[in-house]
């Protein structure tokens, strides 16, 4: 399904722009392309005419691309890349080929610039640009950069003025910049975007209140995508936006911030204002298990939180230290207990097989999670290696990857000689714990 969007912020429509969400995977849950919608809103606010094409809603994606391009005749095309692979070491699925076909479909019927963006693209700006065959790409936030690029394409100015812009075969043109005050960036009007592909009991409307992370977990790619500095939207702006989604018929939300509880003062303020708003919603979030305060858990439950993802990754303090976690296993136990006491469904996550892992540390972790009062547990064996991380440097040192490997095609860290035993052990324990899964 396509939908044309225009805005009255300018008396002159500068360019016709087609924005395509290339993701068609429903890994875990179908995810509305919030990042692309934010870029679309910013582009409309700049006075451009925008058409939106979400391939999740299309039974024949390449044909939908072809028809839309031929009908709309865009002057620029943006394609969002979300997932590179499914992070499954046993049978990894490489997921860029759908986006590659979308790029090819555009090239076949149009000669206008094709610009990549999205979280997946931002991880691999040069190698994915080459693989997908697009003309250019923007690493990081696109709300300011993409309209700036359109202005440059329209006027013939210097491309080096566009922050985070890569040209295929020519590398980075303009240094990345991060918006410090997120309230300056627009949030998408839900009335302007089709959400037909996401209707149903398994859909939760995504909400992002913060960007950036300074925690530097050994394996995590968030800093590459969003930057090191934590930046926040005001709770007031978040609530106004959520109210618009409620008015459009949505009542379930997912806070996609990697660390909903950090900083605690911000999270408490947000929960308090959610409660005061009286919005008829339920929501879920992701907690970082460091210094979780019961006052916050109580405020979350009161504000409508019903589910939490608790990504502690290990129950062994030595492995937590290796992962650069800022908490101990006892803090995980305390957080899980408080969540259970307040009736919040809790799903834990483990990453097994990373640096320092042994049979003893695995046994310690499995015993630890067996004693936790979790509603569900997701176990991942082998850790996806991303560029610019401590894990990547360790993998080079251990001879698992070459220094020149760009890691676009998935590589995983697994302690040598541990994998077969680890899979057998986890599979056997899952027979005892029906709420565990791989």
Coordinates of C-alpha atoms in Angstrom, one line a residue:
X1 CA 0.0 0.0 0.0
X2 CA 1.3 3.5 -0.8
X3 CA 0.2 6.8 0.6
X4 CA 1.0 10.3 -0.7
X5 CA 1.8 12.9 1.9
X6 CA 2.2 16.6 1.6
X7 CA 2.4 19.4 4.0
X8 CA 1.6 23.1 3.9
X9 CA 4.7 24.3 5.7
X10 CA 6.0 25.7 2.4
X11 CA 4.1 27.3 -0.5
X12 CA 6.5 25.6 -2.9
X13 CA 6.8 21.8 -3.3
X14 CA 10.6 21.4 -4.0
X15 CA 11.0 17.8 -5.0
X16 CA 9.0 14.6 -5.3
X17 CA 10.6 12.1 -3.0
X18 CA 9.8 8.3 -2.7
X19 CA 10.7 6.7 0.7
X20 CA 10.8 2.9 0.8
X21 CA 11.0 0.7 3.9
X22 CA 12.7 -2.4 2.6
X23 CA 12.2 -4.6 5.6
X24 CA 9.8 -7.5 5.1
X25 CA 11.1 -9.7 8.0
X26 CA 9.0 -10.3 11.1
X27 CA 11.9 -11.3 13.4
X28 CA 10.3 -11.6 16.8
X29 CA 7.5 -9.1 16.0
X30 CA 6.6 -6.9 13.0
X31 CA 8.1 -3.5 13.5
X32 CA 6.7 -0.3 12.2
X33 CA 9.6 1.7 10.5
X34 CA 9.6 4.6 13.0
X35 CA 13.0 5.9 11.8
X36 CA 12.0 6.3 8.2
X37 CA 8.7 7.8 9.3
X38 CA 10.6 10.5 11.2
X39 CA 12.7 11.2 8.1
X40 CA 9.5 11.3 6.0
X41 CA 7.9 13.8 8.4
X42 CA 11.0 16.0 8.4
X43 CA 11.1 15.9 4.6
X44 CA 7.4 16.9 4.3
X45 CA 8.0 19.7 6.8
X46 CA 10.7 21.0 4.5
X47 CA 8.1 21.4 1.8
X48 CA 8.8 18.3 -0.3
X49 CA 6.1 16.0 -1.7
X50 CA 6.6 12.5 -0.2
X51 CA 5.2 9.2 -1.1
X52 CA 5.6 6.3 1.3
X53 CA 6.0 2.7 0.4
X54 CA 6.3 0.0 3.1
X55 CA 7.2 -3.3 1.6
X56 CA 6.0 -5.1 4.7
X57 CA 2.5 -4.6 3.4
X58 CA 3.2 -5.8 -0.2
X59 CA 2.8 -9.3 -1.4
X60 CA 5.0 -8.6 -4.5
X61 CA 7.5 -6.0 -3.2
X62 CA 9.6 -5.6 -6.4
X63 CA 6.5 -5.1 -8.5
X64 CA 5.1 -2.5 -6.0
X65 CA 8.4 -0.6 -6.2
X66 CA 8.3 -0.6 -10.0
X67 CA 4.7 0.5 -10.2
X68 CA 5.1 3.2 -7.6
X69 CA 8.3 4.7 -9.3
X70 CA 6.6 4.7 -12.7
X71 CA 3.5 6.4 -11.4
X72 CA 5.0 8.9 -9.0
X73 CA 8.1 9.7 -11.0
X74 CA 10.2 10.7 -8.0
X75 CA 13.2 13.0 -8.2
X76 CA 15.0 11.2 -5.4
X77 CA 14.4 7.8 -3.7
X78 CA 15.3 6.9 -0.1
X79 CA 15.5 3.3 1.0
X80 CA 15.6 2.3 4.7
X81 CA 17.7 -0.8 5.7
X82 CA 16.8 -2.2 9.1
X83 CA 18.1 -5.8 9.4
X84 CA 21.4 -7.2 8.0
X85 CA 20.9 -10.7 9.3
X86 CA 18.9 -12.7 11.9
X87 CA 21.9 -13.1 14.3
X88 CA 21.5 -16.9 14.4
X89 CA 24.9 -18.6 14.4
X90 CA 23.5 -22.1 13.6
X91 CA 21.7 -21.1 10.4
X92 CA 22.3 -17.4 9.7
X93 CA 20.0 -15.7 7.3
X94 CA 21.4 -12.8 5.3
X95 CA 18.6 -10.3 4.9
X96 CA 19.9 -7.6 2.6
X97 CA 18.8 -9.2 -0.6
X98 CA 15.2 -7.8 -0.4
X99 CA 16.7 -4.3 -0.2
X100 CA 19.0 -5.1 -3.0
X101 CA 16.1 -6.1 -5.2
X102 CA 14.3 -2.9 -4.3
X103 CA 17.4 -0.9 -5.4
X104 CA 17.6 -2.9 -8.7
X105 CA 13.8 -2.3 -9.3
X106 CA 14.3 1.4 -8.9
X107 CA 17.4 1.5 -11.2
X108 CA 15.5 -0.3 -13.9
X109 CA 12.8 2.3 -14.2
X110 CA 14.5 5.5 -13.0
X111 CA 17.8 7.2 -13.1
X112 CA 17.3 9.5 -10.0
X113 CA 19.6 9.3 -7.0
X114 CA 19.0 6.4 -4.6
X115 CA 19.9 7.1 -1.0
X116 CA 20.2 4.5 1.7
X117 CA 19.6 5.0 5.4
X118 CA 18.4 3.1 8.5
X119 CA 20.0 1.3 11.4
X120 CA 21.4 -1.6 9.3
X121 CA 22.9 0.8 6.8
X122 CA 24.5 2.9 9.5
X123 CA 26.5 -0.2 10.8
X124 CA 28.1 -0.8 7.4
X125 CA 27.9 2.4 5.4
X126 CA 30.5 1.6 2.8
X127 CA 30.2 -2.2 2.3
X128 CA 26.4 -2.2 2.3
X129 CA 26.3 0.7 -0.1
X130 CA 28.5 -1.3 -2.5
X131 CA 26.5 -4.5 -2.0
X132 CA 23.2 -2.9 -2.5
X133 CA 24.2 -0.8 -5.5
X134 CA 22.7 2.5 -4.4
X135 CA 24.3 5.8 -5.2
X136 CA 24.7 7.2 -1.7
X137 CA 23.8 6.7 1.9
X138 CA 23.4 8.7 5.1
X139 CA 24.9 7.2 8.3
X140 CA 23.0 8.0 11.5
X141 CA 20.1 10.5 11.9
X142 CA 18.4 11.4 8.7
X143 CA 15.8 14.0 9.9
X144 CA 18.3 16.9 9.2
X145 CA 20.7 15.3 6.8
X146 CA 18.2 13.9 4.2
X147 CA 16.4 17.2 3.6
X148 CA 19.8 18.9 3.5
X149 CA 20.8 16.4 0.8
X150 CA 17.7 17.1 -1.2
X151 CA 18.4 20.9 -1.1
X152 CA 21.9 20.2 -2.3
X153 CA 20.7 17.9 -5.1
X154 CA 18.2 20.6 -6.2
X155 CA 20.6 23.5 -6.1
X156 CA 23.9 21.7 -7.1
X157 CA 25.8 22.6 -4.0
X158 CA 28.6 20.7 -2.3
X159 CA 27.7 17.3 -1.0
X160 CA 30.3 17.7 1.7
X161 CA 27.8 19.8 3.6
X162 CA 25.5 16.8 4.2
X163 CA 26.5 15.2 7.6
X164 CA 27.1 11.4 7.5
X165 CA 26.8 11.2 3.7
X166 CA 28.7 8.4 1.8
X167 CA 29.1 8.2 -1.9
X168 CA 29.6 4.7 -3.4
X169 CA 33.2 4.3 -4.1
X170 CA 34.2 7.7 -2.7
X171 CA 33.6 7.2 1.1
X172 CA 32.4 9.7 3.7
X173 CA 31.7 13.2 2.4
X174 CA 30.4 15.1 5.4
X175 CA 31.2 14.5 9.1
X176 CA 28.3 13.0 11.1
X177 CA 26.5 15.4 13.4
X178 CA 24.0 14.4 16.2
X179 CA 21.1 16.6 17.2
X180 CA 21.5 17.3 20.9
X181 CA 17.9 18.5 21.5
X182 CA 15.7 15.7 20.2
X183 CA 12.6 17.9 20.6
X184 CA 13.8 19.8 17.5
X185 CA 13.3 16.7 15.4
X186 CA 9.7 16.0 14.3
X187 CA 7.8 12.9 15.2
X188 CA 5.6 11.4 12.5
X189 CA 1.9 12.1 12.4
X190 CA 0.2 8.6 12.5
X191 CA -2.6 9.8 10.3
X192 CA -0.1 10.2 7.4
X193 CA 1.4 6.6 7.4
X194 CA -0.3 3.3 6.7
X195 CA 0.0 0.8 9.5
X196 CA -2.2 -1.8 7.9
X197 CA 0.7 -4.3 7.9
X198 CA 1.0 -4.1 11.6
X199 CA -2.5 -4.4 12.8
X200 CA -3.3 -7.3 15.2
X201 CA -2.6 -8.6 18.6
X202 CA 1.2 -8.9 18.1
X203 CA 1.8 -5.2 17.1
X204 CA 3.1 -2.7 19.5
X205 CA 3.6 0.9 18.3
X206 CA 7.2 1.9 18.7
X207 CA 8.2 4.9 20.9
X208 CA 11.8 6.2 21.1
X209 CA 12.4 8.7 23.9
X210 CA 16.2 8.6 23.9
X211 CA 19.1 8.1 21.5
X212 CA 22.7 7.3 22.2
X213 CA 24.4 5.0 24.7
X214 CA 27.6 5.5 26.8
X215 CA 27.6 2.0 28.4
X216 CA 29.8 0.4 25.7
X217 CA 28.9 -3.2 26.2
X218 CA 31.5 -5.3 24.5
X219 CA 29.3 -6.6 21.6
X220 CA 26.8 -3.8 21.2
X221 CA 26.3 -1.8 18.0
X222 CA 24.1 1.0 19.5
X223 CA 26.9 3.5 19.8
X224 CA 27.8 3.1 16.1
X225 CA 24.2 3.8 15.1
X226 CA 23.1 6.5 17.6
X227 CA 26.3 7.9 19.1
X228 CA 27.9 7.9 22.5
X229 CA 26.1 10.8 24.1
X230 CA 22.6 10.1 25.6
X231 CA 20.0 12.6 24.2
X232 CA 16.4 12.8 25.3
X233 CA 13.0 14.1 24.2
X234 CA 10.9 15.9 26.7
X235 CA 8.2 13.7 28.3
X236 CA 5.7 16.3 27.3
X237 CA 6.5 15.8 23.6
X238 CA 6.5 12.1 23.9
X239 CA 3.0 12.1 25.5
X240 CA 1.5 14.4 22.9
X241 CA 2.8 12.1 20.2
X242 CA 1.5 9.0 21.9
X243 CA -1.9 10.7 22.4
X244 CA -2.0 11.1 18.6
X245 CA -1.5 7.4 18.1
X246 CA -4.2 6.6 20.7
X247 CA -6.6 8.9 18.8
X248 CA -5.7 6.8 15.7
X249 CA -6.8 3.6 17.4
X250 CA -3.5 2.3 18.9
X251 CA -3.3 1.4 22.6
X252 CA -0.2 -0.8 22.9
X253 CA 3.2 0.7 22.8
X254 CA 6.8 -0.5 22.9
X255 CA 9.5 1.8 24.2
X256 CA 12.5 0.9 22.0
X257 CA 15.1 2.7 24.1
X258 CA 17.8 0.2 25.0
X259 CA 17.9 1.4 28.6
X260 CA 14.4 2.7 29.6
X261 CA 15.5 3.1 33.2
X262 CA 18.5 5.3 32.5
X263 CA 18.5 8.0 33.8
X264 CA 16.1 7.0 36.5
X265 CA 14.9 10.5 37.1
X266 CA 13.8 10.8 33.5
X267 CA 12.1 7.4 33.5
X268 CA 10.2 8.3 36.7
X269 CA 9.1 11.6 35.3
X270 CA 7.9 10.0 32.1
X271 CA 5.9 7.3 34.0
X272 CA 4.4 9.9 36.3
X273 CA 3.2 12.0 33.3
X274 CA 1.9 8.8 31.6
X275 CA -0.2 8.1 34.7
X276 CA -1.5 11.6 34.9
X277 CA -2.5 11.7 31.2
X278 CA -5.0 8.9 31.7
X279 CA -4.2 7.5 28.3
X280 CA -5.8 4.0 28.0
X281 CA -2.6 2.2 27.1
X282 CA -0.4 -0.7 28.0
X283 CA 3.3 -0.8 27.2
X284 CA 6.6 -2.6 27.4
X285 CA 10.2 -1.6 27.6
X286 CA 13.8 -2.7 28.0
X287 CA 15.6 -2.4 31.3
X288 CA 19.3 -2.3 32.0
X289 CA 19.7 -4.2 35.3
X290 CA 22.0 -1.7 37.1
X291 CA 20.6 -0.1 40.2
X292 CA 17.0 -0.7 39.4
X293 CA 14.9 1.1 42.0
X294 CA 11.6 -0.3 43.3
X295 CA 10.1 3.2 43.1
X296 CA 10.6 3.2 39.4
X297 CA 9.2 -0.3 39.0
X298 CA 6.1 0.7 40.9
X299 CA 5.7 3.9 38.8
X300 CA 6.1 1.8 35.6
X301 CA 3.4 -0.7 36.7
X302 CA 1.0 2.2 37.6
X303 CA 1.6 3.8 34.3
X304 CA 0.6 0.7 32.3
X305 CA 3.8 -1.3 31.8
X306 CA 3.0 -4.9 31.5
X307 CA 6.2 -6.4 29.9
X308 CA 9.9 -5.9 30.3
X309 CA 12.9 -7.3 28.5
X310 CA 15.8 -7.8 30.9
X311 CA 18.9 -8.1 28.9
X312 CA 21.5 -9.3 31.4
X313 CA 23.2 -11.8 29.0
X314 CA 24.9 -13.9 31.7
X315 CA 24.6 -15.0 35.3
X316 CA 28.3 -15.2 35.9
X317 CA 30.0 -12.0 37.3
X318 CA 33.3 -12.8 35.5
X319 CA 31.5 -12.9 32.1
X320 CA 29.5 -9.8 32.9
X321 CA 32.8 -8.0 33.6
X322 CA 34.2 -9.3 30.3
X323 CA 31.1 -7.9 28.5
X324 CA 31.7 -4.5 30.2
X325 CA 28.4 -4.7 32.0
X326 CA 28.0 -2.2 34.8
X327 CA 26.1 -4.5 37.1
X328 CA 26.4 -7.8 39.0
X329 CA 24.3 -10.9 39.0
X330 CA 22.8 -10.0 42.3
X331 CA 21.3 -6.9 40.8
X332 CA 19.7 -8.9 38.1
X333 CA 18.1 -11.1 40.7
X334 CA 16.8 -8.1 42.6
X335 CA 15.4 -6.5 39.5
X336 CA 13.7 -9.7 38.4
X337 CA 12.1 -10.1 41.8
X338 CA 10.8 -6.5 41.9
X339 CA 9.3 -6.9 38.4
X340 CA 7.6 -10.1 39.5
X341 CA 6.3 -8.6 42.7
X342 CA 4.6 -5.8 40.7
X343 CA 3.0 -8.1 38.1
X344 CA 5.2 -7.1 35.2
X345 CA 5.9 -10.0 32.7
X346 CA 9.6 -10.4 32.4
X347 CA 11.7 -11.9 29.6
X348 CA 15.4 -12.5 30.2
X349 CA 18.1 -12.8 27.5
X350 CA 21.4 -14.7 27.5
X351 CA 24.3 -14.5 25.2
X352 CA 26.5 -17.6 25.6
X353 CA 29.8 -18.5 24.1
X354 CA 31.6 -15.2 24.2
X355 CA 35.2 -14.3 25.4
X356 CA 36.0 -16.1 28.7
X357 CA 33.1 -18.5 28.5
X358 CA 33.8 -22.0 29.8
X359 CA 31.7 -25.0 30.8
X360 CA 31.8 -23.8 34.4
X361 CA 30.6 -20.3 33.5
X362 CA 27.7 -21.7 31.4
X363 CA 26.7 -24.0 34.2
X364 CA 26.8 -21.1 36.6
X365 CA 24.6 -19.0 34.3
X366 CA 22.0 -21.7 33.7
X367 CA 21.7 -22.4 37.4
X368 CA 21.3 -18.7 38.0
X369 CA 18.5 -18.2 35.5
X370 CA 16.8 -21.5 36.6
X371 CA 16.3 -19.8 40.0
X372 CA 15.0 -16.5 38.7
X373 CA 11.3 -16.0 38.5
X374 CA 11.2 -15.2 34.8
X375 CA 8.2 -15.6 32.5
X376 CA 10.4 -16.4 29.5
X377 CA 14.0 -16.7 28.6
X378 CA 15.7 -16.3 25.2
X379 CA 19.0 -18.0 24.8
X380 CA 21.4 -17.0 22.0
X381 CA 24.5 -19.2 21.3
X382 CA 27.3 -17.3 19.7
X383 CA 27.6 -13.5 19.6
X384 CA 27.3 -11.6 16.3
X385 CA 30.4 -9.5 15.8
X386 CA 29.9 -5.9 14.8
X387 CA 32.5 -3.3 13.7
X388 CA 34.1 -0.9 16.2
X389 CA 33.3 -3.0 19.3
X390 CA 35.5 -4.6 21.9
X391 CA 34.3 -8.0 20.7
X392 CA 35.5 -7.3 17.2
X393 CA 39.0 -6.4 18.5
X394 CA 39.0 -9.6 20.6
X395 CA 37.9 -11.7 17.7
X396 CA 40.8 -10.3 15.6
X397 CA 43.2 -11.0 18.4
X398 CA 41.9 -14.6 18.8
X399 CA 42.1 -15.2 15.0
X400 CA 38.4 -15.6 14.5
X401 CA 38.2 -12.8 11.9
X402 CA 40.7 -10.9 9.8
X403 CA 41.5 -7.3 10.5
X404 CA 40.2 -6.3 7.1
X405 CA 36.9 -8.1 7.4
X406 CA 34.1 -5.5 7.1
X407 CA 31.7 -8.0 8.9
X408 CA 28.7 -7.2 6.6
X409 CA 28.3 -10.9 6.1
X410 CA 27.7 -12.3 9.6
X411 CA 30.5 -13.6 11.7
X412 CA 30.1 -14.9 15.3
X413 CA 32.3 -15.2 18.4
X414 CA 32.3 -18.7 19.9
X415 CA 34.9 -20.0 22.2
X416 CA 36.7 -22.8 20.3
X417 CA 35.6 -26.3 21.3
X418 CA 32.5 -25.1 23.3
X419 CA 29.7 -24.9 20.7
X420 CA 28.6 -28.6 20.4
X421 CA 28.6 -29.1 24.2
X422 CA 26.8 -25.8 24.7
X423 CA 24.0 -26.6 22.3
X424 CA 23.5 -30.0 23.7
X425 CA 23.5 -28.7 27.3
X426 CA 21.0 -25.9 26.5
X427 CA 18.8 -28.2 24.6
X428 CA 18.6 -30.6 27.4
X429 CA 17.9 -27.9 30.0
X430 CA 15.1 -26.5 27.9
X431 CA 13.2 -29.8 28.4
X432 CA 13.1 -28.9 32.1
X433 CA 12.1 -25.2 31.5
X434 CA 9.4 -24.9 28.9
X435 CA 9.6 -21.1 29.0
X436 CA 13.2 -21.2 27.7
X437 CA 13.8 -20.8 24.0
X438 CA 16.6 -20.5 21.5

